[in-house]
C-alpha cells in the first residue's frame, strides 16, 4: 500500500516522533518537511555569523519571520515545493509512501487536493509544553504570519493522540497505518512528475558545470536527488595525475550522504568544448561511478541520452566484495 499523510498539530504535539514511528514500522515511508528551506536558511545565517547552533533548538522568531515573508510573497511556495518532491519520490517507486511532519492549517486544502490524508496529532497541554521546554529552542515562534495552529483545531481525516509512552506511539503508528486509505500514484501523474524531475536535474547539473567550466579541468556536472527530497550537485575535477581526478557524481553523492540521505535519481551532463556548437548534453555515468553509486543507491534512476534506467541495470556484473559485510 502507498499513502500520503500530512501531520498537523500544535508545536510539541509529537508530529516528528509519529513520523519517525511510521518510518520504523514500514521501511517504504519517507519523511519530508515543509520548513526544510527555512531550516537551511537558519543554519546558513548562523554559520555566516560564526554563531554555534548545531546542538541548539530552533530559532522560532527567525523561522517565523522567514516563513511569514515567503508566504506573503507566495502563499503556496512551501506547500508547492513539498508536493513537488513528494511527486518525484513516489513517481520513482510505486512502493513509496510519504509523510509530511510539519503541515500547517493554511496548507491543508492544497495538500488534500494533492492526495494527502490529513492527520491531527494531539497531546495533553501540560505534556506538549514540557516537550517544547525540553527541546531547548533559542526563541519561541511568535507566529507573526498567523500560520500556526491556534485554539480552534482544523478538520482532519484521522486523529492520533500522543500522550503515552514510546510503545504507545508505536502502537498509534500501527493503527494509523491500518486506517489509512490506499492511494496508488496515478500513472499519468507519474509520467508528468518524472518529466519535471528530468528537467530539474538537467537544469541543476547544467548550472553546476556552466559556472565553472574549463576545458580539461571541469567538464561534467551532476545533479542528484536524495530520498529526503533534496538535490545535490557536483562537478568533475581533473588532476595533473589522472588517477587523482574525481567525477562529478562523487561530489553529488558526498553531499547526499552528508545529509543522511540515499540517492534515488541522478543525471550527469557534459559541457561542450569551445569549438563545439552543441548544447550541454546528457551523459551516462562512467564504469567507476557505476561501481561507486551501486553501493549506495542501486535502485536509483539514471537519466541517459536515450531515456532512463535503474543504476543496477547499468552494471549487470557488479563486483561484490566482503569488506562491507558487517557494516552495511
Short mmCIF file of C-alpha atoms in Angstrom, two decimals:
data_model
loop_
_atom_site.label_atom_id
_atom_site.label_comp_id
_atom_site.label_asym_id
_atom_site.label_seq_id
_atom_site.Cartn_x
_atom_site.Cartn_y
_atom_site.Cartn_z
CA UNK A 1 0.00 0.00 0.00
CA UNK A 2 1.17 3.51 -0.78
CA UNK A 3 -0.13 6.54 1.07
CA UNK A 4 0.32 10.28 1.50
CA UNK A 5 -0.01 11.71 5.00
CA UNK A 6 0.21 15.28 6.28
CA UNK A 7 0.62 15.60 10.05
CA UNK A 8 -0.76 18.76 11.63
CA UNK A 9 -0.87 19.80 15.27
CA UNK A 10 0.36 22.34 17.77
CA UNK A 11 4.13 22.59 18.38
CA UNK A 12 5.24 19.85 20.76
CA UNK A 13 2.32 17.56 19.95
CA UNK A 14 4.68 14.86 18.70
CA UNK A 15 4.38 15.07 14.92
CA UNK A 16 8.07 14.37 14.29
CA UNK A 17 8.04 11.40 16.67
CA UNK A 18 4.97 9.96 14.98
CA UNK A 19 6.60 10.37 11.56
CA UNK A 20 9.66 8.51 12.86
CA UNK A 21 7.42 5.75 14.21
CA UNK A 22 5.73 5.41 10.81
CA UNK A 23 9.12 5.03 9.13
CA UNK A 24 10.20 2.47 11.73
CA UNK A 25 7.06 0.37 11.18
CA UNK A 26 7.35 0.39 7.38
CA UNK A 27 10.63 0.97 5.57
CA UNK A 28 8.84 2.30 2.49
CA UNK A 29 7.93 5.55 4.25
CA UNK A 30 9.88 8.73 3.52
CA UNK A 31 9.64 11.89 5.61
CA UNK A 32 9.50 15.39 4.16
CA UNK A 33 9.35 18.72 5.97
CA UNK A 34 7.75 21.84 4.58
CA UNK A 35 10.12 24.07 6.54
CA UNK A 36 13.29 22.45 5.16
CA UNK A 37 14.31 25.61 3.22
CA UNK A 38 13.77 27.69 6.35
CA UNK A 39 15.99 25.41 8.44
CA UNK A 40 18.68 25.62 5.74
CA UNK A 41 18.48 29.42 5.73
CA UNK A 42 18.70 29.49 9.54
CA UNK A 43 21.79 27.28 9.54
CA UNK A 44 23.47 29.30 6.78
CA UNK A 45 22.85 32.57 8.60
CA UNK A 46 24.25 31.31 11.90
CA UNK A 47 27.25 29.81 10.14
CA UNK A 48 27.98 33.12 8.40
CA UNK A 49 27.85 34.91 11.76
CA UNK A 50 30.09 32.30 13.40
CA UNK A 51 27.43 31.53 15.99
CA UNK A 52 27.37 27.89 17.16
CA UNK A 53 23.89 26.45 16.80
CA UNK A 54 24.18 22.79 15.81
CA UNK A 55 23.35 21.47 19.27
CA UNK A 56 20.62 24.03 19.94
CA UNK A 57 16.94 24.02 19.07
CA UNK A 58 15.08 26.18 16.61
CA UNK A 59 15.21 29.94 16.45
CA UNK A 60 11.45 30.33 16.35
CA UNK A 61 11.47 34.10 15.80
CA UNK A 62 13.78 33.81 12.80
CA UNK A 63 11.89 30.87 11.27
CA UNK A 64 8.56 32.65 11.78
CA UNK A 65 9.90 35.76 10.05
CA UNK A 66 11.33 33.79 7.12
CA UNK A 67 8.21 31.68 6.68
CA UNK A 68 5.90 34.66 7.01
CA UNK A 69 7.87 36.70 4.50
CA UNK A 70 7.83 33.88 1.95
CA UNK A 71 4.10 33.30 2.42
CA UNK A 72 3.39 37.00 1.91
CA UNK A 73 5.14 36.89 -1.44
CA UNK A 74 3.75 33.48 -2.44
CA UNK A 75 1.29 31.81 -0.02
CA UNK A 76 1.75 28.39 -1.62
CA UNK A 77 5.53 28.41 -2.13
CA UNK A 78 6.39 26.00 0.71
CA UNK A 79 3.37 23.78 0.01
CA UNK A 80 4.09 23.61 -3.70
CA UNK A 81 7.72 22.69 -3.05
CA UNK A 82 6.97 19.79 -0.72
CA UNK A 83 4.23 18.42 -3.01
CA UNK A 84 6.65 18.56 -5.94
CA UNK A 85 9.18 16.49 -4.02
CA UNK A 86 6.56 14.00 -2.88
CA UNK A 87 5.55 13.61 -6.54
CA UNK A 88 9.16 12.99 -7.56
CA UNK A 89 9.82 10.39 -4.89
CA UNK A 90 6.61 8.44 -5.46
CA UNK A 91 6.99 8.55 -9.24
CA UNK A 92 10.41 6.93 -8.86
CA UNK A 93 8.99 4.00 -6.88
CA UNK A 94 5.40 2.77 -6.71
CA UNK A 95 6.06 1.34 -3.22
CA UNK A 96 6.97 4.63 -1.52
CA UNK A 97 4.71 6.40 0.96
CA UNK A 98 5.33 9.98 2.09
CA UNK A 99 4.66 11.68 5.42
CA UNK A 100 4.93 15.45 5.87
CA UNK A 101 5.69 16.01 9.54
CA UNK A 102 5.09 19.77 9.80
CA UNK A 103 1.95 20.71 7.87
CA UNK A 104 0.12 23.90 8.85
CA UNK A 105 -3.65 24.52 8.81
CA UNK A 106 -3.29 27.04 5.96
CA UNK A 107 -1.73 24.32 3.80
CA UNK A 108 -4.32 21.60 4.28
CA UNK A 109 -6.64 22.38 1.37
CA UNK A 110 -3.73 22.29 -1.08
CA UNK A 111 -2.35 19.11 0.47
CA UNK A 112 -5.74 17.38 0.35
CA UNK A 113 -6.07 18.33 -3.31
CA UNK A 114 -2.68 16.65 -3.88
CA UNK A 115 -3.97 13.42 -2.30
CA UNK A 116 -2.70 13.76 1.27
CA UNK A 117 -4.66 12.37 4.21
CA UNK A 118 -4.66 14.97 6.99
CA UNK A 119 -3.89 13.55 10.45
CA UNK A 120 -4.29 15.76 13.51
CA UNK A 121 -1.73 14.90 16.21
CA UNK A 122 -2.78 15.87 19.74
CA UNK A 123 -1.22 15.73 23.21
CA UNK A 124 -2.32 17.00 26.65
CA UNK A 125 -1.34 20.64 27.06
CA UNK A 126 0.97 20.01 30.03
CA UNK A 127 2.86 17.31 28.14
CA UNK A 128 3.03 19.40 24.99
CA UNK A 129 4.56 22.34 26.86
CA UNK A 130 7.02 20.04 28.62
CA UNK A 131 8.17 18.70 25.26
CA UNK A 132 8.67 22.21 23.97
CA UNK A 133 10.73 23.13 27.02
CA UNK A 134 12.87 20.01 26.64
CA UNK A 135 13.56 20.97 23.03
CA UNK A 136 15.56 23.97 24.28
CA UNK A 137 14.71 26.27 21.38
CA UNK A 138 16.68 29.50 21.03
CA UNK A 139 13.48 31.56 20.80
CA UNK A 140 9.78 30.81 20.67
CA UNK A 141 7.77 31.12 17.48
CA UNK A 142 5.65 34.29 17.74
CA UNK A 143 3.62 33.21 14.68
CA UNK A 144 3.53 36.73 13.30
CA UNK A 145 2.18 35.39 10.00
CA UNK A 146 -0.68 33.51 11.66
CA UNK A 147 0.06 30.08 10.19
CA UNK A 148 0.45 28.05 13.39
CA UNK A 149 -2.40 26.07 14.94
CA UNK A 150 -4.40 28.21 17.36
CA UNK A 151 -7.18 27.27 19.76
CA UNK A 152 -9.50 26.00 17.03
CA UNK A 153 -8.46 22.64 15.66
CA UNK A 154 -8.55 22.11 11.90
CA UNK A 155 -10.79 19.47 10.38
CA UNK A 156 -8.79 16.30 9.94
CA UNK A 157 -9.37 12.95 8.28
CA UNK A 158 -7.83 10.98 11.16
CA UNK A 159 -6.74 11.77 14.73
CA UNK A 160 -3.81 10.47 16.78
CA UNK A 161 -3.15 11.14 20.48
CA UNK A 162 0.49 11.06 21.60
CA UNK A 163 0.00 11.17 25.35
CA UNK A 164 1.50 7.78 26.12
CA UNK A 165 4.91 6.11 26.08
CA UNK A 166 7.12 5.27 23.13
CA UNK A 167 5.46 1.87 22.93
CA UNK A 168 2.08 3.60 22.79
CA UNK A 169 3.35 5.81 19.99
CA UNK A 170 4.45 2.77 18.01
CA UNK A 171 1.00 1.27 18.51
CA UNK A 172 -0.57 4.53 17.32
CA UNK A 173 1.57 4.37 14.19
CA UNK A 174 0.45 0.81 13.54
CA UNK A 175 -3.20 1.81 13.99
CA UNK A 176 -2.73 4.76 11.66
CA UNK A 177 -1.19 2.51 9.01
CA UNK A 178 -4.19 0.23 9.27
CA UNK A 179 -6.70 3.08 8.97
CA UNK A 180 -5.05 4.98 6.13
CA UNK A 181 -6.77 4.77 2.76
CA UNK A 182 -4.68 3.31 -0.03
CA UNK A 183 -3.60 5.97 -2.51
CA UNK A 184 -1.89 4.46 -5.57
CA UNK A 185 0.04 7.04 -7.53
CA UNK A 186 -1.72 7.63 -10.90
CA UNK A 187 0.29 6.58 -13.94
CA UNK A 188 -0.43 9.85 -15.72
CA UNK A 189 0.78 11.87 -12.74
CA UNK A 190 3.87 9.66 -12.55
CA UNK A 191 4.82 10.47 -16.13
CA UNK A 192 4.38 14.20 -15.52
CA UNK A 193 6.43 14.09 -12.31
CA UNK A 194 9.28 12.16 -13.95
CA UNK A 195 9.36 14.60 -16.84
CA UNK A 196 9.54 17.55 -14.45
CA UNK A 197 12.21 15.82 -12.36
CA UNK A 198 14.28 15.26 -15.50
CA UNK A 199 14.01 18.94 -16.38
CA UNK A 200 15.06 19.93 -12.87
CA UNK A 201 18.05 17.57 -12.83
CA UNK A 202 19.17 18.86 -16.23
CA UNK A 203 18.83 22.47 -15.13
CA UNK A 204 20.73 21.93 -11.87
CA UNK A 205 23.51 19.81 -13.42
CA UNK A 206 23.93 22.28 -16.29
CA UNK A 207 24.09 25.25 -13.92
CA UNK A 208 26.70 23.49 -11.78
CA UNK A 209 29.14 22.93 -14.63
CA UNK A 210 28.42 26.05 -16.71
CA UNK A 211 29.55 28.34 -13.93
CA UNK A 212 32.99 26.70 -13.56
CA UNK A 213 33.65 25.09 -16.96
CA UNK A 214 37.28 24.93 -18.04
CA UNK A 215 38.48 22.62 -20.85
CA UNK A 216 40.29 19.56 -19.46
CA UNK A 217 39.63 20.78 -15.90
CA UNK A 218 35.89 20.86 -15.24
CA UNK A 219 33.73 19.39 -17.98
CA UNK A 220 30.97 17.34 -16.35
CA UNK A 221 28.21 18.26 -13.91
CA UNK A 222 25.90 16.01 -11.93
CA UNK A 223 22.61 16.59 -10.13
CA UNK A 224 21.32 14.03 -7.66
CA UNK A 225 18.03 13.64 -5.79
CA UNK A 226 18.14 12.06 -2.31
CA UNK A 227 15.37 10.13 -0.60
CA UNK A 228 14.85 13.20 1.60
CA UNK A 229 13.59 15.10 -1.45
CA UNK A 230 16.63 17.39 -1.61
CA UNK A 231 19.00 17.98 -4.52
CA UNK A 232 22.80 17.97 -4.60
CA UNK A 233 25.23 18.86 -7.38
CA UNK A 234 28.83 18.04 -8.17
CA UNK A 235 31.38 18.86 -10.87
CA UNK A 236 34.20 16.90 -12.47
CA UNK A 237 37.62 17.90 -11.12
CA UNK A 238 40.55 16.89 -13.33
CA UNK A 239 44.06 16.46 -11.89
CA UNK A 240 47.51 16.50 -13.50
CA UNK A 241 47.79 12.91 -12.32
CA UNK A 242 44.82 11.17 -13.88
CA UNK A 243 44.02 8.79 -11.02
CA UNK A 244 43.67 11.76 -8.66
CA UNK A 245 40.78 13.16 -10.71
CA UNK A 246 37.24 12.91 -9.37
CA UNK A 247 33.99 12.59 -11.24
CA UNK A 248 31.03 14.92 -10.86
CA UNK A 249 28.95 12.08 -9.44
CA UNK A 250 31.37 11.75 -6.50
CA UNK A 251 30.71 15.30 -5.34
CA UNK A 252 26.93 14.97 -5.60
CA UNK A 253 26.98 11.63 -3.80
CA UNK A 254 29.14 13.00 -0.96
CA UNK A 255 26.70 15.87 -0.35
CA UNK A 256 23.73 13.48 -0.40
CA UNK A 257 25.32 11.12 2.11
CA UNK A 258 26.39 14.04 4.33
CA UNK A 259 22.70 14.93 4.72
CA UNK A 260 21.97 11.37 5.84
CA UNK A 261 20.13 10.58 2.60
CA UNK A 262 20.43 7.98 -0.14
CA UNK A 263 20.48 8.70 -3.88
CA UNK A 264 17.25 7.89 -5.74
CA UNK A 265 17.76 9.75 -9.03
CA UNK A 266 20.60 11.42 -10.90
CA UNK A 267 21.75 12.98 -14.14
CA UNK A 268 25.22 13.74 -15.48
CA UNK A 269 25.83 16.30 -18.23
CA UNK A 270 28.82 17.31 -20.36
CA UNK A 271 29.62 20.92 -21.21
CA UNK A 272 30.63 21.39 -24.88
CA UNK A 273 34.16 22.45 -25.72
CA UNK A 274 34.62 25.98 -27.11
CA UNK A 275 34.91 24.72 -30.70
CA UNK A 276 31.74 22.60 -30.44
CA UNK A 277 28.37 24.00 -31.49
CA UNK A 278 26.06 21.99 -29.27
CA UNK A 279 24.16 22.35 -26.02
CA UNK A 280 25.03 20.79 -22.69
CA UNK A 281 24.31 17.09 -23.26
CA UNK A 282 23.28 14.23 -21.01
CA UNK A 283 25.97 11.58 -20.43
CA UNK A 284 25.87 8.13 -18.80
CA UNK A 285 27.99 7.69 -15.65
CA UNK A 286 31.35 6.03 -16.24
CA UNK A 287 32.10 2.49 -15.07
CA UNK A 288 33.89 3.60 -11.90
CA UNK A 289 30.92 5.78 -10.93
CA UNK A 290 28.53 2.91 -11.56
CA UNK A 291 30.53 0.74 -9.15
CA UNK A 292 30.60 3.51 -6.53
CA UNK A 293 26.97 4.56 -6.83
CA UNK A 294 25.64 1.00 -6.79
CA UNK A 295 26.98 0.69 -3.26
CA UNK A 296 24.66 3.47 -2.10
CA UNK A 297 21.67 3.53 -4.42
CA UNK A 298 21.43 0.56 -6.79
CA UNK A 299 17.75 1.30 -7.49
CA UNK A 300 18.40 4.97 -8.29
CA UNK A 301 17.03 6.10 -11.63
CA UNK A 302 19.64 7.45 -14.03
CA UNK A 303 18.81 9.75 -16.92
CA UNK A 304 20.58 8.71 -20.14
CA UNK A 305 20.70 10.25 -23.63
CA UNK A 306 18.12 7.67 -24.72
CA UNK A 307 15.84 7.62 -21.66
CA UNK A 308 16.10 6.35 -18.09
CA UNK A 309 17.40 3.18 -16.43
CA UNK A 310 17.97 1.86 -12.94
CA UNK A 311 21.58 2.15 -11.85
CA UNK A 312 21.89 -1.58 -11.12
CA UNK A 313 20.81 -2.34 -14.69
CA UNK A 314 23.79 -0.35 -15.99
CA UNK A 315 26.18 -2.64 -14.10
CA UNK A 316 24.99 -6.18 -14.70
CA UNK A 317 28.04 -7.92 -13.27
CA UNK A 318 28.89 -5.68 -10.36
CA UNK A 319 31.86 -6.57 -8.17
CA UNK A 320 30.68 -7.62 -4.70
CA UNK A 321 33.44 -7.65 -2.09
CA UNK A 322 33.49 -8.62 1.57
CA UNK A 323 34.65 -5.50 3.43
CA UNK A 324 31.08 -4.18 3.82
CA UNK A 325 29.77 -7.49 5.07
CA UNK A 326 29.43 -6.40 8.70
CA UNK A 327 28.99 -2.63 8.41
CA UNK A 328 26.34 -2.13 5.72
#
